[in-house]
Each structure stands twice: as C-alpha cells, then as structure tokens.
PDB file of C-alpha atoms in Angstrom:
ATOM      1  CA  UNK A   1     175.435  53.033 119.733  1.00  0.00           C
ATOM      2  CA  UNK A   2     174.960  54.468 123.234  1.00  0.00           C
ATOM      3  CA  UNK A   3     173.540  57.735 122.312  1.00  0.00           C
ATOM      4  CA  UNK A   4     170.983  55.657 120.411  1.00  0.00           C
ATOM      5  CA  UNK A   5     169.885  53.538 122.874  1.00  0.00           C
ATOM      6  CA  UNK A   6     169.743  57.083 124.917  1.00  0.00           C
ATOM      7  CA  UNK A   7     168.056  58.480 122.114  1.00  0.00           C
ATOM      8  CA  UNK A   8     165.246  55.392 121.800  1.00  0.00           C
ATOM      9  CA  UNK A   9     164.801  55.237 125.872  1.00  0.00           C
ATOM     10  CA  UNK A  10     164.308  58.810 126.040  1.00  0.00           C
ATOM     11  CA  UNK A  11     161.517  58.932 123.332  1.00  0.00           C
ATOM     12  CA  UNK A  12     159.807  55.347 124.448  1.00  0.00           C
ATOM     13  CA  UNK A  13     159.784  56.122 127.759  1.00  0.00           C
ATOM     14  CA  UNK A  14     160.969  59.760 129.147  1.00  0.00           C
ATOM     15  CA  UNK A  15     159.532  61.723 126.831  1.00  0.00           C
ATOM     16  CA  UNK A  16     156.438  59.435 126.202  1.00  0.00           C
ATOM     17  CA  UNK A  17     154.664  61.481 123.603  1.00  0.00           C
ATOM     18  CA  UNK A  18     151.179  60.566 124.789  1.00  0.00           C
ATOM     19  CA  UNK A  19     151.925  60.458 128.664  1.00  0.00           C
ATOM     20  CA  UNK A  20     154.277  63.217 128.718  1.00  0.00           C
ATOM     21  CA  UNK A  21     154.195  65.569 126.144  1.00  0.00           C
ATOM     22  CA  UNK A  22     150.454  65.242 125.333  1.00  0.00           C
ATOM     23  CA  UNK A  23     150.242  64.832 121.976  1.00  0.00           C
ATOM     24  CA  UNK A  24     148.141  61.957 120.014  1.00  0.00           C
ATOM     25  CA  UNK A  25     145.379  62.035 122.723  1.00  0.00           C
ATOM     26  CA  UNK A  26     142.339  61.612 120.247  1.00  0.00           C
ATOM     27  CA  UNK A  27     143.561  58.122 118.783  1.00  0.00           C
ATOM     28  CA  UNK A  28     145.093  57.022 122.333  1.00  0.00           C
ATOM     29  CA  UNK A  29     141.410  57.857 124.126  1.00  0.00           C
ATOM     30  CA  UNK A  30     139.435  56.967 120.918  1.00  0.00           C
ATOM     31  CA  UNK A  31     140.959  53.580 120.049  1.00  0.00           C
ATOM     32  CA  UNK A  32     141.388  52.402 122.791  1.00  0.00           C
ATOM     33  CA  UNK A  33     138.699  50.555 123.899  1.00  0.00           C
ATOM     34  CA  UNK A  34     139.929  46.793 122.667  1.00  0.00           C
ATOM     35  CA  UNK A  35     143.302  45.730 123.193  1.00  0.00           C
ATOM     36  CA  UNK A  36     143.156  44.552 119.387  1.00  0.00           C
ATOM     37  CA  UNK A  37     142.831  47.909 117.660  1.00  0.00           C
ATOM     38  CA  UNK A  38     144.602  49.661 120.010  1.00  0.00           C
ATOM     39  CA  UNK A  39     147.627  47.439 118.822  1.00  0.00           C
ATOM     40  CA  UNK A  40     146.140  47.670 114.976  1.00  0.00           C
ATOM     41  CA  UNK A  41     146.403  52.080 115.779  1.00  0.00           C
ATOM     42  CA  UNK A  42     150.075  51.482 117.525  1.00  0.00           C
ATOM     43  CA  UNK A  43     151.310  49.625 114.181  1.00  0.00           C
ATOM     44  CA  UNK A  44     149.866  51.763 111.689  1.00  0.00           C
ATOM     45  CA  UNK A  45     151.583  54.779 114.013  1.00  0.00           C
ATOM     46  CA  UNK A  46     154.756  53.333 114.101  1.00  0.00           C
ATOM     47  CA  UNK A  47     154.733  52.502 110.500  1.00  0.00           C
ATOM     48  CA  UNK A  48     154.238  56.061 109.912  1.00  0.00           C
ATOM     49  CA  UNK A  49     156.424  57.893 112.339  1.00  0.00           C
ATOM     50  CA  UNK A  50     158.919  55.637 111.411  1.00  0.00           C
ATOM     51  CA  UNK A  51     158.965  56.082 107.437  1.00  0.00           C
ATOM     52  CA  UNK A  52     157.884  59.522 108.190  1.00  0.00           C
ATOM     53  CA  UNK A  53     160.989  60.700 110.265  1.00  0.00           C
ATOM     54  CA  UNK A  54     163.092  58.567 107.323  1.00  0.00           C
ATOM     55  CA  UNK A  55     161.794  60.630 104.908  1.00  0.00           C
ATOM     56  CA  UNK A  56     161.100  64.216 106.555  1.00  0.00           C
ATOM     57  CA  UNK A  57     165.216  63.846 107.406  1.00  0.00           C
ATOM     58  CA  UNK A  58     166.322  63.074 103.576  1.00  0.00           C
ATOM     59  CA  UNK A  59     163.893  66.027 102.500  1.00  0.00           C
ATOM     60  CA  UNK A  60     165.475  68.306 105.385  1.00  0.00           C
ATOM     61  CA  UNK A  61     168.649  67.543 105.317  1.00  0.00           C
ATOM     62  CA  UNK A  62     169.100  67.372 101.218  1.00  0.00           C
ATOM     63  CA  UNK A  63     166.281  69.535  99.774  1.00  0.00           C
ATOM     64  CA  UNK A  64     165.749  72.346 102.249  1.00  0.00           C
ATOM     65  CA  UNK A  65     168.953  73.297 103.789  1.00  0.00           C
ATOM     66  CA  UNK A  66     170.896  72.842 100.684  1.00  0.00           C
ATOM     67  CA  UNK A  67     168.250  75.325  99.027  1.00  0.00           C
ATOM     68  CA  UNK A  68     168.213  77.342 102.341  1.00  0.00           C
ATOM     69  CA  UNK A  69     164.320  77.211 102.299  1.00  0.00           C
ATOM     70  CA  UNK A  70     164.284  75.242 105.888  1.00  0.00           C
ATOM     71  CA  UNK A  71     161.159  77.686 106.619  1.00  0.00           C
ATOM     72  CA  UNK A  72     158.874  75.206 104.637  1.00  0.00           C
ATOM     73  CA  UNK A  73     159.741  72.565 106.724  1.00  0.00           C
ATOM     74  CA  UNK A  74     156.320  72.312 108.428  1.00  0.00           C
ATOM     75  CA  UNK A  75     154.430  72.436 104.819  1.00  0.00           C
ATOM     76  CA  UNK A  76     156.747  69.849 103.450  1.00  0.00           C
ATOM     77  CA  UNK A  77     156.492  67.284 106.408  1.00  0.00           C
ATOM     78  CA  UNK A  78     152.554  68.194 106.499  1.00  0.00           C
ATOM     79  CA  UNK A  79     152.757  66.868 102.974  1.00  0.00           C
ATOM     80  CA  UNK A  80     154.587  63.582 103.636  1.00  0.00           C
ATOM     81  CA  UNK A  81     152.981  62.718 106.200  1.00  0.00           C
ATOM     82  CA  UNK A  82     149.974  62.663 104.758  1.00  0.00           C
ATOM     83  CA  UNK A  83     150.842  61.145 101.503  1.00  0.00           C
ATOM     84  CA  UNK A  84     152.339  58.053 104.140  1.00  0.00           C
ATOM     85  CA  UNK A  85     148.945  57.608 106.137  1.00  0.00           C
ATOM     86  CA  UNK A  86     146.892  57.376 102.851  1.00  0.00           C
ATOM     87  CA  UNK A  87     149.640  54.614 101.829  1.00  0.00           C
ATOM     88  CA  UNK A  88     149.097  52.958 105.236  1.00  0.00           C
ATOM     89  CA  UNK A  89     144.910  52.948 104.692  1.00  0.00           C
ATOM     90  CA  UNK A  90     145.302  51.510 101.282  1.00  0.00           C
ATOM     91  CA  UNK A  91     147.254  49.044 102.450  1.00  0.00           C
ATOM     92  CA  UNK A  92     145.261  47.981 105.950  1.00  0.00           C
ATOM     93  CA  UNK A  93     141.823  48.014 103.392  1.00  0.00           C
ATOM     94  CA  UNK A  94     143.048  45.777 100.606  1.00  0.00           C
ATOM     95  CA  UNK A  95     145.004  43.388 103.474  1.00  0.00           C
ATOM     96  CA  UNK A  96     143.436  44.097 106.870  1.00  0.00           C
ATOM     97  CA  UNK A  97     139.406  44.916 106.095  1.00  0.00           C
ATOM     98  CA  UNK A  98     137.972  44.255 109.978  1.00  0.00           C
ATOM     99  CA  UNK A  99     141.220  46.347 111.233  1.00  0.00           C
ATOM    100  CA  UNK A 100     140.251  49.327 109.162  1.00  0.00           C
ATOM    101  CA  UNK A 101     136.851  49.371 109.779  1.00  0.00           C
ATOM    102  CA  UNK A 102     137.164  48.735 113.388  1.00  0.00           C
ATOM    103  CA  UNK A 103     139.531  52.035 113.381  1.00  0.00           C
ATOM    104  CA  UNK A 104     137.318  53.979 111.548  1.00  0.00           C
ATOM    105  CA  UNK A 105     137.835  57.738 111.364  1.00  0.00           C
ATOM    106  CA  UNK A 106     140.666  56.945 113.894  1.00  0.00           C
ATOM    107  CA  UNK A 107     143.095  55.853 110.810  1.00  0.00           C
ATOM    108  CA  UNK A 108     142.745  59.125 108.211  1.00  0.00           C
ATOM    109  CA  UNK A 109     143.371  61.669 111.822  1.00  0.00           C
ATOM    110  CA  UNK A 110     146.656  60.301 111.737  1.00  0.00           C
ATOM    111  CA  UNK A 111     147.604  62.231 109.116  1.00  0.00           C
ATOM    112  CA  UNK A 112     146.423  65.018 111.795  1.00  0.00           C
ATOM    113  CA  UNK A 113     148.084  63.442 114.730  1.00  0.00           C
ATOM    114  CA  UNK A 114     150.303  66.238 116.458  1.00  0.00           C
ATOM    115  CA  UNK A 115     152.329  63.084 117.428  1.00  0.00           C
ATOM    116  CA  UNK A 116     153.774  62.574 114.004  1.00  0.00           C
ATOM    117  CA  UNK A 117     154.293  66.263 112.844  1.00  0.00           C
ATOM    118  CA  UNK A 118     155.877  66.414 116.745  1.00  0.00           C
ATOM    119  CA  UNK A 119     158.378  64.045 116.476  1.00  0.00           C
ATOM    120  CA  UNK A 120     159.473  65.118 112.142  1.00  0.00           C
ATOM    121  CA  UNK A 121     159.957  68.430 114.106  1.00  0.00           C
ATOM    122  CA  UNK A 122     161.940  67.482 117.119  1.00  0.00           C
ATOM    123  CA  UNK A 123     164.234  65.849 115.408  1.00  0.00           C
ATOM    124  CA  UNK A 124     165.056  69.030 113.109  1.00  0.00           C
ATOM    125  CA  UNK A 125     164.838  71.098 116.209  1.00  0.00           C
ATOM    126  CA  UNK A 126     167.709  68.379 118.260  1.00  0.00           C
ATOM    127  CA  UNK A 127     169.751  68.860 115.105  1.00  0.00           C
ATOM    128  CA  UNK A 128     169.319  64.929 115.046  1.00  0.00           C
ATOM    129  CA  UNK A 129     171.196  63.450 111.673  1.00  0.00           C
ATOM    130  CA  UNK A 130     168.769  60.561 109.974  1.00  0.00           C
ATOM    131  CA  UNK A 131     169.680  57.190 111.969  1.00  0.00           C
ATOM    132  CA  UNK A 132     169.458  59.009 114.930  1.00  0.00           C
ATOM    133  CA  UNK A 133     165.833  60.973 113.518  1.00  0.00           C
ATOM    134  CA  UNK A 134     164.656  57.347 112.881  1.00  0.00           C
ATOM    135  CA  UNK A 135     165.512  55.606 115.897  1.00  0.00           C
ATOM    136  CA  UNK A 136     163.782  58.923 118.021  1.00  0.00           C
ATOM    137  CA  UNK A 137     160.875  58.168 115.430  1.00  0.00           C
ATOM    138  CA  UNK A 138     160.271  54.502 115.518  1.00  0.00           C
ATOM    139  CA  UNK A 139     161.078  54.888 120.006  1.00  0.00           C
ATOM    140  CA  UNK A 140     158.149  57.294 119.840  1.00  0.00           C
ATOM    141  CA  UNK A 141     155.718  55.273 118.083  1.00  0.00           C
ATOM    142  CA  UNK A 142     156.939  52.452 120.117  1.00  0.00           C
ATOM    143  CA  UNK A 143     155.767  54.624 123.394  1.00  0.00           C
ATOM    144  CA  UNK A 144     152.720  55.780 121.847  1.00  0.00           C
ATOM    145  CA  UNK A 145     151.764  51.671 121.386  1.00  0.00           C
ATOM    146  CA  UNK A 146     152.463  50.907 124.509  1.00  0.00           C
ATOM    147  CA  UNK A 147     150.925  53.448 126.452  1.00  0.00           C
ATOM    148  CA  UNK A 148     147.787  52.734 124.089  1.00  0.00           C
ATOM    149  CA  UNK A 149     147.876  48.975 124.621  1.00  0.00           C
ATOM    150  CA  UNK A 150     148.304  49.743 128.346  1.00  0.00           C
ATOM    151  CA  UNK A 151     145.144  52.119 128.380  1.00  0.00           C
ATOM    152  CA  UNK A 152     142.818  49.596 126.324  1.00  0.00           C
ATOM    153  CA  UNK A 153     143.923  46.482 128.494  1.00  0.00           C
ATOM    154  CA  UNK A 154     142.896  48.994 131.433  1.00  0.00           C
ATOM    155  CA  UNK A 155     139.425  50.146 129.782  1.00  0.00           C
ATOM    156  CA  UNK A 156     138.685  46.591 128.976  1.00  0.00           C
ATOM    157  CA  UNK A 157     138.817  45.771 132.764  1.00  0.00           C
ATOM    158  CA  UNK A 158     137.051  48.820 133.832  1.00  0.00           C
ATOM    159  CA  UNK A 159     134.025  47.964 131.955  1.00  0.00           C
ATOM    160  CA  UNK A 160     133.689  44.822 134.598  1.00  0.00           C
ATOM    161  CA  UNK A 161     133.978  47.161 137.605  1.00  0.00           C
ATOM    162  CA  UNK A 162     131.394  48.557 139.414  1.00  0.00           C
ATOM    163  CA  UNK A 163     132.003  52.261 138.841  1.00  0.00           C
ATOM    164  CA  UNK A 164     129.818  55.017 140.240  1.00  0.00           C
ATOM    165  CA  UNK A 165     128.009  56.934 137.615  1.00  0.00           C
ATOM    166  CA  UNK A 166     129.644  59.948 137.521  1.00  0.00           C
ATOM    167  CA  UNK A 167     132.871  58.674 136.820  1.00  0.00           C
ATOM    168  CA  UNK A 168     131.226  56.155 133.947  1.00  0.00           C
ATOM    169  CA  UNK A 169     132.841  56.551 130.283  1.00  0.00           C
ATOM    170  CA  UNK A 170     134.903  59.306 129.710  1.00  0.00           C
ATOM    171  CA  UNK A 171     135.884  60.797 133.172  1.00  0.00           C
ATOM    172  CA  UNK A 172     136.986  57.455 134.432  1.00  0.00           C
ATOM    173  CA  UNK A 173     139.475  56.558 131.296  1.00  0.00           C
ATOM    174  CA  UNK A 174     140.473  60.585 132.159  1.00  0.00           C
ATOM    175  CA  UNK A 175     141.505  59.755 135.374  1.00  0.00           C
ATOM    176  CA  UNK A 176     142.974  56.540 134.197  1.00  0.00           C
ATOM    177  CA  UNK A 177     145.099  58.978 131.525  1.00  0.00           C
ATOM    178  CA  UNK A 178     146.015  60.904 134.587  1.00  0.00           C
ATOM    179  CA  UNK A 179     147.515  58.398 137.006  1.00  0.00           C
ATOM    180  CA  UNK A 180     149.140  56.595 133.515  1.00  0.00           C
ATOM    181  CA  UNK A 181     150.881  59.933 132.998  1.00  0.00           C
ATOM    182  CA  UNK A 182     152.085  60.128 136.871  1.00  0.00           C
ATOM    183  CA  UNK A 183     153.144  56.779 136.608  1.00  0.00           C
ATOM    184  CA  UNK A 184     155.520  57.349 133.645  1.00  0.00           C
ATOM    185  CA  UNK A 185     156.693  60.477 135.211  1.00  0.00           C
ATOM    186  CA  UNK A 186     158.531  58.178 137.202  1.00  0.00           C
ATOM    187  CA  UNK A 187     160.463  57.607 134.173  1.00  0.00           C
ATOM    188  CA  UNK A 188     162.174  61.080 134.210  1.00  0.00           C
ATOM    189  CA  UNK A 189     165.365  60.728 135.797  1.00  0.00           C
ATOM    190  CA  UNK A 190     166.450  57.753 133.996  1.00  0.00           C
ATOM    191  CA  UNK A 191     167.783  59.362 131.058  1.00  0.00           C
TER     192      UNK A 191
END
C-alpha cells in the first residue's frame, strides 16, 4: 500500500506531467480559460488515462510479452487510446452537449495528447504490474486536473488585472505556466 501511495504522490505531484515533464500543454493552455471546462478537460483526461493504463497493461502484459512482440507496444497503445477518447466524446455529446461544445477541438487531441501515450509508456518502461500502472495513471490525470483547474482559476483573474500590453493573452498565461512549474518544483524532494 505504501509504494502506491509513493507511486500516486509521485505522479500527482513530483512528476506533474504538465508542470514537470511538459507534456499535455495544448489542452492545459487551450482549455483553460474557464474554471468549468478546464474541470470538464481534467475528467474526460482522467477517464482516459485511467481506463487507458488499465487496458494498455492487460494488452502488455498478456498479448505482447507472451507473443514476444513488445516492439508494437507504441502502435497498440496508439490504438487504444484512441478507440477510449472516441468512447469518451460519444458519451460527453449524447450526456454533456454544452461540455463538448465548449471543449471543442480540445476533446478529439486527446487522443493526441503526449500525456496519455506518456504515462501507457512509463509504466511499461518502470516495469510497473497493472494496479500499480493504474494508480500511476489515474495520479497523473489527477495532476494534469489540478494543475489545469489551477491555471484557469488564475486566467480567469488575470483577465480583471490591468496588464501591460505586451504581456496581454498568451505571454502572460506563459509566464503564469512558468512560475506554476517553479512552484511545483518545490515538490521534488518529497518523494
């Protein structure tokens, strides 16, 4: 249970995906802009890394070792991942109509999110057995919604300050990326 909890701190936190290892930036700077979508993009992430790294593990660890053809791996988690996020749009336009309009092309890049394919293959690469590959999985997705929750409740008070006009739109939610990152670098001795 320890390593776990080692395992989900380290991903959430640590090794935030966004903040530290970079990946996902076009949904974290494109979404969010309202603290409502940005949560509607976290949930539809973590639903996906989540079932993702459930299902990239089974297909690793009983398909592709077993037939020693672990050199697909990439091709095979390209595959479910993408079958997942076109599962997850179905579902958020019958259900959810003003979520998936108001995340537009954001929802479909998901399947192109470096963020999921990252995690599928870090857990391969940490030789991580399924429980542990889903607990990394669902930790990571839990980062990634935080740190975009954090950066739309920050954009949504920017746009009431009086910012000079160089640093309007992009380069000032840059910067805000920037000092976000710093911030969780602070995170890195903990685990």
């Amino acid at each position: 249970m320890r390593e776990l909890l080692i395992i989900a701190i380290g991903a959430a936190m640590v090794n935030n995906v966004v903040l530290s290892q970079f990946l996902g930036l076009c949904p974290f700077l494109g979404v969010s802009k309202k603290i409502d979508t940005a949560a509607g993009m976290g949930a539809a992430v973590i639903f996906v890394i989540t079932i993702s790294s459930l299902c990239t593990g089974l297909i690793y660890q009983f398909v592709l070792t077993p037939l020693n053809m672990t050199y697909l791996k990439t091709i095979a988690f390209i595959l479910v991942i993408a079958a997942l996020v076109q599962l997850v749009e179905m579902v958020l336009k019958k259900s959810m109509p003003a979520l998936y309009r108001s995340l537009g092309v954001y929802l479909p890049l998901i399947t192109t999110n470096c963020a999921v394919l990252g995690v599928a293959l870090t857990n391969v690469q940490n030789g991580y057995n399924i429980l542990q590959g889903v607990v990394c999985g669902f930790s990571t997705a839990l980062g990634f919604t935080i740190s975009i929750i954090l950066m739309a409740g920050l954009r949504e008070k920017i746009e009431y300050n009086d910012i000079p006009e160089a640093f309007q739109g992009m380069p000032i939610v840059l910067l805000t990326a920037g000092l976000m990152s710093i911030a969780f670098f602070g995170f890195s001795g903990l685990v």
